[in-house]
Coordinates of C-alpha atoms and ligand atoms in Angstrom, one line a residue:
M2 CA -0.2 0.0 0.1
E3 CA 2.9 2.5 0.9
E4 CA 3.9 1.6 -2.6
V5 CA 0.6 3.2 -4.1
F6 CA 1.2 6.2 -1.9
E7 CA 4.6 6.9 -2.5
K8 CA 3.6 5.9 -6.5
V9 CA 0.5 9.3 -6.7
D10 CA 2.9 11.3 -5.3
E11 CA 5.4 11.2 -7.8
M12 CA 2.7 11.6 -10.1
E13 CA 1.6 14.8 -7.9
E14 CA 3.2 17.0 -11.0
D15 CA 1.6 15.3 -13.5
M16 CA -2.0 15.6 -11.8
K17 CA -1.4 18.9 -11.9
D18 CA -0.5 19.9 -15.5
S19 CA -3.4 17.5 -17.0
L20 CA -5.5 20.0 -14.3
M21 CA -4.5 23.3 -16.1
K22 CA -4.3 21.9 -19.6
M23 CA -8.2 20.6 -19.5
I24 CA -8.9 23.6 -17.7
R25 CA -8.2 25.0 -21.0
I26 CA -9.9 23.6 -23.3
S27 CA -14.0 24.6 -22.2
A28 CA -16.7 22.3 -22.1
I29 CA -19.7 24.8 -21.7
G30 CA -23.6 22.8 -22.3
P31 CA -26.2 24.1 -25.3
E32 CA -28.1 26.2 -22.2
N33 CA -25.4 28.1 -21.2
D34 CA -24.7 28.8 -24.7
G35 CA -21.1 27.1 -24.6
E36 CA -20.5 24.0 -27.7
G37 CA -20.8 21.2 -25.2
E38 CA -18.0 19.1 -24.4
K39 CA -17.0 16.8 -26.9
E40 CA -12.8 19.1 -28.0
R41 CA -12.4 18.1 -23.1
A42 CA -13.3 14.0 -24.2
E43 CA -10.8 14.4 -27.0
F44 CA -8.4 16.0 -24.3
I45 CA -9.3 13.2 -22.3
L46 CA -9.0 10.4 -24.8
E47 CA -5.7 10.8 -25.7
L48 CA -4.4 11.8 -22.0
I49 CA -5.6 8.5 -20.5
D50 CA -4.3 6.4 -23.8
D51 CA -1.1 4.6 -22.1
F52 CA -2.7 5.3 -18.8
G53 CA -3.1 1.2 -18.8
F54 CA -7.3 0.7 -19.0
D55 CA -8.6 -2.7 -20.9
S56 CA -11.7 -0.7 -22.5
V57 CA -12.7 2.5 -23.2
E58 CA -16.0 3.2 -24.1
R59 CA -18.0 6.2 -26.0
Y60 CA -21.8 6.1 -25.0
D61 CA -22.2 9.9 -27.6
A62 CA -25.4 11.0 -26.4
E63 CA -27.3 13.0 -30.1
D64 CA -28.0 16.2 -29.5
D65 CA -27.9 18.9 -32.0
R66 CA -28.4 21.9 -30.3
V67 CA -24.3 21.5 -30.1
P68 CA -21.6 23.1 -32.8
S69 CA -21.0 18.3 -33.5
G70 CA -24.4 17.3 -32.7
I71 CA -23.8 14.9 -30.0
R72 CA -22.7 15.0 -26.0
P73 CA -19.8 12.4 -25.2
N74 CA -19.5 9.9 -22.6
I75 CA -16.0 8.5 -21.6
V76 CA -16.1 5.0 -20.0
A77 CA -12.8 4.0 -18.8
T78 CA -12.6 0.4 -17.7
K79 CA -9.3 -1.1 -15.9
E80 CA -9.9 -4.8 -15.3
G81 CA -10.0 -6.2 -11.4
E82 CA -9.4 -9.4 -10.0
T83 CA -13.3 -9.3 -8.9
D84 CA -16.5 -8.9 -11.0
K85 CA -17.7 -6.5 -8.4
N86 CA -17.4 -2.7 -10.2
L87 CA -16.6 0.3 -8.7
V88 CA -17.5 3.4 -10.3
I89 CA -16.7 6.8 -10.2
V90 CA -18.4 9.0 -11.6
S91 CA -16.6 12.7 -12.5
H92 CA -18.6 14.4 -15.0
M93 CA -16.3 17.2 -17.8
D94 CA -18.8 19.9 -18.5
I95 CA -18.7 23.3 -16.0
V96 CA -20.3 26.1 -15.4
P97 CA -19.8 29.7 -17.3
E98 CA -17.4 31.8 -15.5
G99 CA -20.3 34.5 -14.7
D100 CA -18.8 38.0 -13.9
L101 CA -14.7 38.1 -15.2
E102 CA -15.0 41.3 -13.0
E103 CA -15.1 39.4 -10.0
W104 CA -12.5 36.7 -11.3
D105 CA -8.4 37.6 -10.3
T106 CA -7.2 35.8 -13.1
D107 CA -8.5 34.6 -16.7
P108 CA -11.5 31.6 -15.7
F109 CA -9.7 29.2 -18.4
D110 CA -6.0 30.5 -18.5
P111 CA -5.0 28.4 -15.3
V112 CA -2.6 29.6 -12.6
F113 CA -1.1 27.6 -9.8
E114 CA -0.5 29.8 -6.6
D115 CA 0.6 28.4 -2.9
G116 CA -0.4 24.8 -4.3
K117 CA -4.0 25.8 -6.0
I118 CA -4.8 25.3 -9.2
Y119 CA -7.1 28.9 -10.0
G120 CA -9.6 28.2 -13.2
R121 CA -13.3 27.8 -13.5
G122 CA -14.0 24.3 -13.5
A123 CA -10.8 23.2 -11.7
E124 CA -12.9 22.4 -8.3
D125 CA -16.0 21.7 -10.0
N126 CA -15.1 18.7 -11.0
G127 CA -11.8 18.9 -12.9
Q128 CA -9.9 18.0 -9.6
A129 CA -11.9 14.6 -9.3
L130 CA -11.8 14.0 -12.8
I131 CA -8.5 13.9 -13.0
S132 CA -7.7 12.0 -9.9
S133 CA -9.8 9.4 -11.0
I134 CA -7.8 8.6 -13.6
Y135 CA -4.7 9.1 -12.4
A136 CA -5.9 6.6 -9.3
V137 CA -5.9 3.7 -12.4
K138 CA -2.6 5.5 -14.3
A139 CA -0.8 4.9 -10.7
L140 CA -1.5 0.7 -10.1
T141 CA -0.9 0.5 -14.2
E142 CA 2.9 1.0 -13.4
L143 CA 2.9 -0.9 -10.6
G144 CA 1.4 -3.9 -12.9
V145 CA -0.7 -3.6 -9.6
K146 CA -4.5 -5.0 -10.7
P147 CA -6.8 -4.2 -7.9
E148 CA -9.9 -6.2 -6.6
Y149 CA -12.6 -4.4 -7.7
N150 CA -12.7 -3.5 -11.8
M151 CA -12.4 -0.1 -11.7
K152 CA -15.0 1.5 -13.8
I153 CA -14.1 6.3 -14.8
V154 CA -16.6 6.7 -15.8
M155 CA -16.8 11.2 -17.6
V156 CA -20.1 12.3 -18.2
S157 CA -21.5 15.5 -20.1
D158 CA -24.1 17.7 -19.3
E159 CA -24.6 17.2 -15.5
E160 CA -24.5 20.8 -15.1
T161 CA -27.6 20.6 -17.0
G162 CA -30.0 18.5 -16.1
S163 CA -27.8 15.2 -17.1
Q164 CA -30.5 14.2 -19.9
Y165 CA -27.3 13.2 -22.2
G166 CA -25.2 12.5 -19.7
V167 CA -25.4 10.0 -16.8
G168 CA -29.1 10.2 -17.8
H169 CA -28.0 7.8 -20.8
L170 CA -26.3 5.9 -19.9
L171 CA -28.7 5.1 -16.8
E172 CA -30.9 4.1 -19.8
E173 CA -28.0 2.2 -21.6
G174 CA -27.4 0.5 -18.9
V175 CA -23.7 0.8 -18.5
I176 CA -24.3 0.7 -14.3
K177 CA -26.2 -1.9 -12.3
K178 CA -27.3 -2.6 -9.5
D179 CA -24.7 -4.4 -7.7
D180 CA -22.0 -2.1 -8.8
M181 CA -20.2 0.8 -5.9
V182 CA -20.7 3.8 -7.1
V183 CA -18.7 6.6 -5.6
V184 CA -19.7 10.4 -7.1
P185 CA -16.5 12.7 -6.5
D186 CA -18.6 16.0 -6.6
H187 CA -19.3 17.0 -3.6
S188 CA -17.4 17.5 -0.1
E189 CA -18.5 17.7 3.2
D190 CA -16.9 19.3 5.4
E191 CA -13.6 18.8 3.4
G192 CA -13.3 15.3 3.0
K193 CA -14.5 14.2 6.5
K194 CA -18.1 13.3 5.8
I195 CA -19.7 11.0 3.2
E196 CA -23.0 12.3 1.4
I197 CA -25.5 9.3 1.7
V198 CA -28.8 11.2 0.8
E199 CA -30.1 14.9 -0.4
K200 CA -33.3 16.9 -0.7
A201 CA -36.8 17.4 -3.0
G202 CA -36.2 19.5 -5.4
L203 CA -38.4 22.4 -7.0
W204 CA -37.7 25.1 -8.8
V205 CA -40.6 28.2 -8.9
K206 CA -41.2 30.4 -12.1
I207 CA -43.8 33.4 -11.2
I208 CA -44.6 35.6 -13.3
V209 CA -46.8 38.9 -12.7
Q210 CA -48.1 39.8 -15.2
G211 CA -49.8 44.2 -14.0
K212 CA -49.9 47.1 -16.7
Q213 CA -46.2 48.9 -17.6
G214 CA -47.0 52.6 -18.2
H215 CA -44.9 56.1 -17.4
A216 CA -43.5 56.5 -14.1
A217 CA -45.7 59.6 -13.8
F218 CA -48.3 57.9 -13.5
P219 CA -49.0 55.3 -11.3
D220 CA -52.7 55.2 -10.7
Q221 CA -52.9 54.1 -14.5
N222 CA -50.6 51.4 -14.4
I223 CA -50.8 48.5 -12.4
N224 CA -46.1 47.6 -10.9
A225 CA -45.4 44.6 -11.1
N226 CA -42.3 45.4 -9.9
R227 CA -44.2 45.7 -6.7
V228 CA -46.4 43.1 -6.8
I229 CA -43.7 40.9 -7.5
A230 CA -41.8 42.4 -4.2
R231 CA -45.2 41.8 -2.1
Y232 CA -45.6 38.0 -3.2
Q233 CA -41.9 37.5 -3.0
N234 CA -42.3 38.6 0.8
L235 CA -45.9 36.9 1.0
V236 CA -44.2 33.3 0.0
D237 CA -40.6 33.6 1.4
E238 CA -42.8 34.1 5.6
E239 CA -45.0 31.6 4.9
L240 CA -42.7 28.9 3.6
H241 CA -40.2 29.5 6.1
H242 CA -43.0 29.3 8.8
E243 CA -44.6 26.4 7.8
F244 CA -41.3 24.3 6.8
Q245 CA -39.6 24.4 10.0
Q246 CA -38.1 20.9 10.1
E247 CA -34.8 20.3 10.6
D248 CA -32.8 17.4 9.7
E249 CA -29.2 17.2 11.5
L250 CA -27.7 14.5 8.2
F251 CA -28.0 18.6 6.2
S252 CA -25.7 21.3 6.2
P253 CA -28.8 23.8 6.7
P254 CA -30.8 21.3 8.6
Q255 CA -33.3 22.9 7.3
S256 CA -35.5 23.4 3.6
T257 CA -35.1 25.8 1.8
F258 CA -36.8 28.2 0.1
E259 CA -34.8 30.9 -2.3
P260 CA -35.7 33.7 -4.4
T261 CA -33.2 33.7 -7.6
K262 CA -33.1 35.0 -10.6
R263 CA -35.7 37.4 -12.5
L264 CA -35.5 38.3 -15.9
A265 CA -35.1 41.7 -16.4
N266 CA -38.2 44.1 -16.9
V267 CA -38.0 48.0 -18.2
P268 CA -34.1 49.7 -19.9
N269 CA -35.0 52.4 -18.9
V270 CA -36.0 54.5 -15.4
N271 CA -39.2 56.4 -16.1
S272 CA -41.6 53.6 -17.2
I273 CA -43.3 51.4 -14.5
P274 CA -42.6 47.4 -15.3
G275 CA -46.0 45.3 -17.0
K276 CA -44.5 42.2 -16.3
E277 CA -42.1 40.3 -14.2
V278 CA -40.8 37.1 -13.9
Q279 CA -39.0 36.1 -11.4
Y280 CA -37.8 32.3 -9.6
F281 CA -37.4 30.3 -6.4
D282 CA -35.2 27.0 -5.8
C283 CA -36.3 24.7 -3.4
R284 CA -34.5 22.1 -1.8
V285 CA -36.8 20.0 0.1
L286 CA -36.2 17.5 3.3
P287 CA -36.9 14.2 2.4
S288 CA -39.7 14.4 4.4
I289 CA -42.0 16.9 3.8
D290 CA -44.2 16.3 0.7
L291 CA -43.6 18.4 -2.2
E292 CA -47.4 19.1 -3.1
R293 CA -47.0 20.7 -0.1
V294 CA -45.2 23.3 -1.0
K295 CA -46.8 23.9 -3.8
A296 CA -49.8 24.7 -1.8
T297 CA -48.2 27.3 -0.4
F298 CA -47.2 29.6 -3.6
Q299 CA -50.1 28.2 -5.3
N300 CA -52.0 29.8 -1.7
A301 CA -49.9 33.1 -2.3
T302 CA -50.6 33.7 -5.9
K303 CA -54.5 33.4 -4.8
Q304 CA -53.8 36.0 -2.1
I305 CA -51.5 38.5 -3.5
E306 CA -54.0 38.7 -6.6
E307 CA -57.1 39.6 -4.7
E308 CA -55.4 42.7 -3.2
T309 CA -53.9 44.0 -6.5
D310 CA -55.0 44.3 -10.3
A311 CA -52.2 41.9 -11.5
E312 CA -52.1 38.4 -12.9
I313 CA -50.1 35.9 -11.4
D314 CA -49.0 32.5 -12.8
I315 CA -46.8 29.2 -12.0
E316 CA -45.1 27.8 -13.4
F317 CA -43.4 24.3 -11.5
S318 CA -40.0 22.6 -13.1
K319 CA -37.2 20.3 -12.4
E320 CA -39.5 19.1 -9.8
S321 CA -38.1 16.1 -8.4
E322 CA -38.7 14.3 -5.1
A323 CA -36.0 12.7 -2.8
P324 CA -34.9 9.3 -3.4
E325 CA -34.3 6.4 -0.7
R326 CA -30.9 7.1 1.3
T327 CA -27.8 5.4 0.7
P328 CA -27.8 2.7 3.4
E329 CA -25.1 3.3 6.2
D330 CA -24.0 -0.3 5.8
S331 CA -24.1 -0.4 1.9
D332 CA -20.7 -1.9 0.5
V333 CA -19.7 1.6 -1.3
V334 CA -20.1 3.3 1.9
Q335 CA -18.0 0.7 3.8
N336 CA -15.3 0.4 1.7
L337 CA -14.7 4.3 1.1
K338 CA -14.6 4.7 4.9
K339 CA -11.9 2.1 5.3
A340 CA -9.8 4.1 2.0
I341 CA -10.5 7.2 3.8
E342 CA -9.9 6.2 7.4
E343 CA -6.5 4.2 5.5
V344 CA -5.3 7.3 3.6
T345 CA -6.0 10.9 6.3
G346 CA -6.5 8.5 9.6
V347 CA -9.6 10.6 9.8
E348 CA -12.9 8.5 10.3
A349 CA -15.8 10.0 8.2
G350 CA -19.7 10.6 9.0
L351 CA -22.2 11.0 6.8
A352 CA -23.8 13.9 5.5
G353 CA -27.4 14.7 2.9
I354 CA -27.3 17.7 0.8
G355 CA -30.0 19.8 -0.8
G356 CA -29.3 17.9 -4.4
G357 CA -27.5 18.7 -6.9
T358 CA -25.4 15.3 -8.1
V359 CA -26.4 12.5 -10.3
A360 CA -26.1 10.5 -7.7
K361 CA -29.9 10.7 -7.3
G362 CA -30.5 9.2 -10.8
F363 CA -28.6 6.0 -9.5
R364 CA -30.7 6.4 -6.1
R365 CA -33.7 6.3 -8.2
R366 CA -32.3 3.4 -9.4
D367 CA -31.9 1.3 -5.9
I368 CA -27.7 1.3 -7.0
P369 CA -25.9 3.1 -3.5
T370 CA -24.4 5.6 -4.4
A371 CA -21.7 7.8 -2.4
V372 CA -20.2 11.1 -2.8
W373 CA -17.0 12.5 -1.6
C374 CA -14.3 13.8 -2.7
S375 CA -12.0 16.7 -0.3
N376 CA -12.5 20.2 -1.7
K377 CA -13.6 23.8 -0.2
G378 CA -17.3 23.8 -2.4
L379 CA -16.4 26.6 -4.8
A380 CA -18.7 24.5 -7.7
H381 CA -19.6 28.2 -9.7
Q382 CA -17.7 30.8 -7.8
P383 CA -15.7 33.6 -9.2
N384 CA -12.0 32.1 -8.4
E385 CA -12.8 28.5 -8.0
Y386 CA -9.5 26.7 -7.3
A387 CA -8.6 23.2 -6.9
V388 CA -6.2 22.0 -3.6
L389 CA -3.9 20.2 -5.1
D390 CA -3.0 17.5 -2.2
Y391 CA -6.3 16.9 -2.3
M392 CA -6.1 15.7 -5.7
V393 CA -3.5 13.7 -4.1
K394 CA -5.3 12.7 -1.2
D395 CA -7.8 12.0 -3.1
C396 CA -6.5 9.1 -5.9
K397 CA -4.9 7.7 -3.3
V398 CA -8.2 7.1 -1.7
F399 CA -9.7 5.7 -4.8
A400 CA -6.8 3.4 -5.7
R401 CA -7.2 1.7 -1.9
F402 CA -10.4 1.6 -2.3
A403 CA -10.0 -0.6 -6.4
L404 CA -7.6 -2.6 -3.9
G405 CA -10.4 -4.1 -1.7
E406 CA -9.6 -6.0 1.2
Ligands
LIG10 ZN1 -20.4 19.8 -10.5

């Protein structure tokens, strides 16, 4: 085991270089006006060519919204001594950089400083992708055959719904019930906890129709901006009043109901906006019925419509009930715990999250899935970075896991 850990330490510089090269190749989905993941997938395929995988399969999903027409998914397998599969699922796609003013460096020209690699997608999910493939490389270079088949899965479309990524792979039957799935795409407590359960999710779109007009004559118009403000205050209060339950496995332990995106209204200051569109992102504890949450939005709609002359429509989307939690005594959780303890000395605890990883799709199909990696939780933020030490450490954990008893 010491040899494996030493081997991984030796590869530190290569891992760093690979991540930095990958960051230079953008991989943004069409929903975010990107051209998809094809170029990045080709980079990865070339990179792992001599890593010692026994097979590399591609499961491209067709998508005519991207220039290449495909959303690539890679399944690279190193065979083990047994039939059991350790499946490590990371994603190739990234989110856009956001406001460039907020970045101290170019998000697509990575910078290494103080042991950190800065760039968009460095942590989400580049770090884990690199650590998973190098775990295979380390064993190959030592001529060690793992106990479990190592299936390194790298998907598209994680950031915008997973239909062309994990969804496509599940349709194709690539990942099965007795597989042990690790999704290194979220970190609790910088790797000291393993996530086994998630909240349910719901997006709500509220459309307020008022009457646009000159700002000097509010009495002749219906200010949709004022109406949406009232609506937000009301529904915010109601939701937080009605759903106060807590579950300590989660952080935060309560359900969350956040007003997020607002569409632009009028372009000028002296017009009263006649229409407002506001979104809410809800993450709800598994014990709460989503129908009750929807009813709270509907009741607020009724009340505000009665109090104002505006018309309000609401639309629900991305509704997803929370799946059954992955059992604590499942092989994947137990093996992962053992590997983490051996590499870091930490006895990992268990946790739940607010949703948002592909684990949900696996758990729905009763595939035991552990979400784990070590990171700082900088996903989607400006000045996102990956900690090189964490990338090396997680690589050791994956290698250790694959070696079995
Ligand atoms: Zn991610």
